[in-house]
Amino acid sequence: MGFYSNVIIPFFYDSSMDSKKINEGRKSILSKISEEDILEIGFGTGINLKFYPDNVKKLIGIDSNNGMLKQAQKKINNGRFQIELIKQGGESLPFPEYSINTVVSTYTLCSIKEVTAALKEIYRVLKPGGKYYFLEHGLADNPNTQKWQHRLNPIQNIWADGCNLNRDIKSLIENSGFNIIEMKNYYMKRDPKIVGYMYEGIAIK
């Protein structure tokens, strides 16, 4: 990762991703967590920390970006629960099979290069019956919007540091072995449709 990925993106990340309209989705999905131990893939700068419910006791945050983790470190010193940060990509998780109760990802599957490998890793490390909570943007439900997502995806991929507009999140999750037990789709308020089609849900192993 170069200067743009490790310095510029982390510096401006919170100003673009810690907004009221985006955080409505974070609050919605994270408030449903009933488990105590969490693995968050794509931890970023730690925006989600303030939205985890009080029952959470321990969180492991995984991210491949050093700049993101440096920003996150500033937020965890006064955390409400135990937090461990690990520099690691989602495609190869440093945990044994069947060792994790709960996994979370928000605005992450869009930018993991080998997203299928990452989802299979999430499935591998989860215990049987373990839950995967997700909040992701991706391929819209409207053919005309999809057309523009495909057209503009190469540009988005460059300027947004690997982010993809056109990933079918539901299919990716289900094809990795998960059973989606709850999901809602919606367009983010006041966002262009090509970037604002959301997948919010819970999948079970």
GROMACS .gro file of C-alpha atoms in nm:
model
  205
    1MET     CA    1   0.000   0.000   0.000
    2GLY     CA    2   0.126   0.345  -0.091
    3PHE     CA    3   0.098   0.695   0.048
    4TYR     CA    4  -0.258   0.743  -0.081
    5SER     CA    5  -0.385   0.424   0.083
    6ASN     CA    6  -0.193   0.448   0.408
    7VAL     CA    7  -0.204   0.822   0.473
    8ILE     CA    8  -0.460   1.012   0.265
    9ILE     CA    9  -0.749   0.764   0.287
   10PRO     CA   10  -0.719   0.708   0.667
   11PHE     CA   11  -0.687   1.083   0.732
   12PHE     CA   12  -1.012   1.167   0.553
   13TYR     CA   13  -1.199   0.843   0.626
   14ASP     CA   14  -1.396   0.958   0.929
   15SER     CA   15  -1.506   1.281   0.765
   16SER     CA   16  -1.675   1.084   0.487
   17MET     CA   17  -1.784   0.767   0.666
   18ASP     CA   18  -1.880   0.889   1.015
   19SER     CA   19  -2.194   1.074   0.910
   20LYS     CA   20  -2.548   1.070   1.047
   21LYS     CA   21  -2.702   0.895   0.745
   22ILE     CA   22  -2.436   0.622   0.738
   23ASN     CA   23  -2.440   0.575   1.114
   24GLU     CA   24  -2.813   0.503   1.111
   25GLY     CA   25  -2.727   0.173   0.944
   26ARG     CA   26  -2.441   0.104   1.183
   27LYS     CA   27  -2.669   0.157   1.483
   28SER     CA   28  -2.939  -0.060   1.330
   29ILE     CA   29  -2.725  -0.368   1.265
   30LEU     CA   30  -2.488  -0.348   1.562
   31SER     CA   31  -2.770  -0.301   1.814
   32LYS     CA   32  -2.886  -0.654   1.727
   33ILE     CA   33  -2.567  -0.816   1.854
   34SER     CA   34  -2.632  -1.029   2.163
   35GLU     CA   35  -2.294  -1.201   2.181
   36GLU     CA   36  -2.001  -1.097   2.402
   37ASP     CA   37  -1.701  -1.172   2.177
   38ILE     CA   38  -1.673  -1.011   1.833
   39LEU     CA   39  -1.436  -1.031   1.537
   40GLU     CA   40  -1.467  -0.727   1.312
   41ILE     CA   41  -1.327  -0.759   0.960
   42GLY     CA   42  -1.218  -0.430   0.803
   43PHE     CA   43  -1.201  -0.250   1.137
   44GLY     CA   44  -1.079   0.069   0.972
   45THR     CA   45  -1.051   0.365   1.208
   46GLY     CA   46  -1.287   0.213   1.463
   47ILE     CA   47  -1.601   0.407   1.374
   48ASN     CA   48  -1.820   0.117   1.486
   49LEU     CA   49  -1.688   0.117   1.843
   50LYS     CA   50  -1.942   0.367   1.975
   51PHE     CA   51  -2.232   0.163   1.837
   52TYR     CA   52  -2.160  -0.174   1.994
   53PRO     CA   53  -2.408  -0.268   2.270
   54ASP     CA   54  -2.302  -0.294   2.633
   55ASN     CA   55  -2.311  -0.674   2.631
   56VAL     CA   56  -1.994  -0.685   2.417
   57LYS     CA   57  -1.692  -0.772   2.633
   58LYS     CA   58  -1.414  -0.836   2.381
   59LEU     CA   59  -1.349  -0.728   2.023
   60ILE     CA   60  -1.074  -0.827   1.780
   61GLY     CA   61  -1.033  -0.579   1.495
   62ILE     CA   62  -0.872  -0.693   1.170
   63ASP     CA   63  -0.749  -0.451   0.903
   64SER     CA   64  -0.476  -0.464   0.640
   65ASN     CA   65  -0.415  -0.088   0.641
   66ASN     CA   66  -0.156   0.045   0.887
   67GLY     CA   67  -0.285   0.399   0.854
   68MET     CA   68  -0.637   0.293   0.950
   69LEU     CA   69  -0.511   0.104   1.253
   70LYS     CA   70  -0.307   0.404   1.369
   71GLN     CA   71  -0.622   0.616   1.362
   72ALA     CA   72  -0.813   0.340   1.542
   73GLN     CA   73  -0.554   0.320   1.818
   74LYS     CA   74  -0.651   0.671   1.927
   75LYS     CA   75  -1.006   0.553   1.995
   76ILE     CA   76  -0.946   0.234   2.190
   77ASN     CA   77  -0.758   0.361   2.495
   78ASN     CA   78  -1.080   0.449   2.676
   79GLY     CA   79  -1.281   0.163   2.533
   80ARG     CA   80  -1.577   0.007   2.713
   81PHE     CA   81  -1.445  -0.341   2.648
   82GLN     CA   82  -1.126  -0.529   2.569
   83ILE     CA   83  -0.995  -0.457   2.218
   84GLU     CA   84  -0.717  -0.623   2.019
   85LEU     CA   85  -0.607  -0.489   1.681
   86ILE     CA   86  -0.437  -0.712   1.424
   87LYS     CA   87  -0.287  -0.605   1.091
   88GLN     CA   88  -0.414  -0.871   0.857
   89GLY     CA   89  -0.615  -0.901   0.537
   90GLY     CA   90  -0.954  -1.069   0.549
   91GLU     CA   91  -0.848  -1.328   0.293
   92SER     CA   92  -0.633  -1.513   0.548
   93LEU     CA   93  -0.755  -1.493   0.907
   94PRO     CA   94  -0.511  -1.596   1.183
   95PHE     CA   95  -0.761  -1.810   1.374
   96PRO     CA   96  -0.835  -2.183   1.392
   97GLU     CA   97  -1.142  -2.337   1.238
   98TYR     CA   98  -1.459  -2.312   1.451
   99SER     CA   99  -1.301  -2.062   1.694
  100ILE     CA  100  -1.511  -1.744   1.657
  101ASN     CA  101  -1.866  -1.683   1.781
  102THR     CA  102  -1.954  -1.366   1.591
  103VAL     CA  103  -1.817  -1.173   1.293
  104VAL     CA  104  -1.902  -0.817   1.186
  105SER     CA  105  -1.825  -0.627   0.867
  106THR     CA  106  -1.946  -0.282   0.764
  107TYR     CA  107  -1.849  -0.118   0.435
  108THR     CA  108  -1.581  -0.381   0.390
  109LEU     CA  109  -1.679  -0.641   0.129
  110CYS     CA  110  -1.673  -0.371  -0.138
  111SER     CA  111  -1.298  -0.323  -0.106
  112ILE     CA  112  -1.149  -0.665  -0.024
  113LYS     CA  113  -0.967  -0.772  -0.338
  114GLU     CA  114  -1.036  -1.145  -0.298
  115VAL     CA  115  -1.381  -1.110  -0.146
  116THR     CA  116  -1.483  -1.472  -0.203
  117ALA     CA  117  -1.173  -1.593  -0.020
  118ALA     CA  118  -1.248  -1.354   0.268
  119LEU     CA  119  -1.606  -1.479   0.305
  120LYS     CA  120  -1.488  -1.839   0.302
  121GLU     CA  121  -1.241  -1.748   0.576
  122ILE     CA  122  -1.519  -1.593   0.782
  123TYR     CA  123  -1.721  -1.910   0.735
  124ARG     CA  124  -1.421  -2.126   0.828
  125VAL     CA  125  -1.343  -1.955   1.159
  126LEU     CA  126  -1.704  -1.927   1.276
  127LYS     CA  127  -1.837  -2.191   1.510
  128PRO     CA  128  -2.139  -2.390   1.390
  129GLY     CA  129  -2.437  -2.163   1.447
  130GLY     CA  130  -2.211  -1.858   1.461
  131LYS     CA  131  -2.348  -1.532   1.324
  132TYR     CA  132  -2.216  -1.289   1.066
  133TYR     CA  133  -2.358  -0.935   1.092
  134PHE     CA  134  -2.310  -0.726   0.778
  135LEU     CA  135  -2.379  -0.376   0.649
  136GLU     CA  136  -2.252  -0.338   0.294
  137HIS     CA  137  -2.323  -0.142  -0.021
  138GLY     CA  138  -2.333  -0.312  -0.358
  139LEU     CA  139  -2.520  -0.407  -0.672
  140ALA     CA  140  -2.854  -0.228  -0.691
  141ASP     CA  141  -3.192  -0.384  -0.766
  142ASN     CA  142  -3.259  -0.161  -1.067
  143PRO     CA  143  -3.118  -0.263  -1.409
  144ASN     CA  144  -3.049   0.095  -1.514
  145THR     CA  145  -2.862   0.167  -1.191
  146GLN     CA  146  -2.671  -0.158  -1.232
  147LYS     CA  147  -2.564  -0.048  -1.581
  148TRP     CA  148  -2.407   0.268  -1.441
  149GLN     CA  149  -2.250   0.080  -1.152
  150HIS     CA  150  -2.072  -0.147  -1.399
  151ARG     CA  151  -1.965   0.148  -1.615
  152LEU     CA  152  -1.830   0.358  -1.330
  153ASN     CA  153  -1.678   0.078  -1.124
  154PRO     CA  154  -1.324   0.113  -1.270
  155ILE     CA  155  -1.318   0.481  -1.173
  156GLN     CA  156  -1.457   0.412  -0.826
  157ASN     CA  157  -1.200   0.137  -0.779
  158ILE     CA  158  -0.914   0.379  -0.839
  159TRP     CA  159  -1.017   0.690  -0.647
  160ALA     CA  160  -1.186   0.504  -0.356
  161ASP     CA  161  -0.888   0.276  -0.292
  162GLY     CA  162  -1.025  -0.052  -0.423
  163CYS     CA  163  -1.394   0.003  -0.350
  164ASN     CA  164  -1.634  -0.170  -0.591
  165LEU     CA  165  -1.985  -0.049  -0.674
  166ASN     CA  166  -2.120  -0.364  -0.834
  167ARG     CA  167  -2.075  -0.659  -0.601
  168ASP     CA  168  -2.382  -0.875  -0.541
  169ILE     CA  169  -2.345  -0.900  -0.164
  170LYS     CA  170  -2.633  -1.142  -0.108
  171SER     CA  171  -2.507  -1.391  -0.364
  172LEU     CA  172  -2.149  -1.364  -0.241
  173ILE     CA  173  -2.252  -1.442   0.117
  174GLU     CA  174  -2.486  -1.726   0.026
  175ASN     CA  175  -2.237  -1.882  -0.216
  176SER     CA  176  -1.984  -1.898   0.068
  177GLY     CA  177  -2.210  -2.137   0.260
  178PHE     CA  178  -2.405  -1.898   0.481
  179ASN     CA  179  -2.778  -1.897   0.544
  180ILE     CA  180  -2.906  -1.539   0.552
  181ILE     CA  181  -3.168  -1.533   0.827
  182GLU     CA  182  -3.244  -1.161   0.813
  183MET     CA  183  -3.176  -0.896   0.551
  184LYS     CA  184  -3.316  -0.569   0.427
  185ASN     CA  185  -3.218  -0.369   0.120
  186TYR     CA  186  -3.260   0.004   0.080
  187TYR     CA  187  -3.113   0.309  -0.087
  188MET     CA  188  -2.913   0.536   0.140
  189LYS     CA  189  -3.086   0.870   0.189
  190ARG     CA  190  -2.943   1.156  -0.016
  191ASP     CA  191  -2.679   0.934  -0.179
  192PRO     CA  192  -2.651   0.864  -0.553
  193LYS     CA  193  -2.815   0.530  -0.622
  194ILE     CA  194  -2.498   0.387  -0.773
  195VAL     CA  195  -2.318   0.407  -0.437
  196GLY     CA  196  -2.609   0.389  -0.193
  197TYR     CA  197  -2.779   0.052  -0.237
  198MET     CA  198  -2.744  -0.122   0.100
  199TYR     CA  199  -2.745  -0.479   0.223
  200GLU     CA  200  -2.805  -0.498   0.599
  201GLY     CA  201  -2.848  -0.836   0.759
  202ILE     CA  202  -2.747  -1.139   0.960
  203ALA     CA  203  -2.618  -1.469   0.823
  204ILE     CA  204  -2.563  -1.790   1.015
  205LYS     CA  205  -2.321  -2.076   0.962
   0.00000   0.00000   0.00000
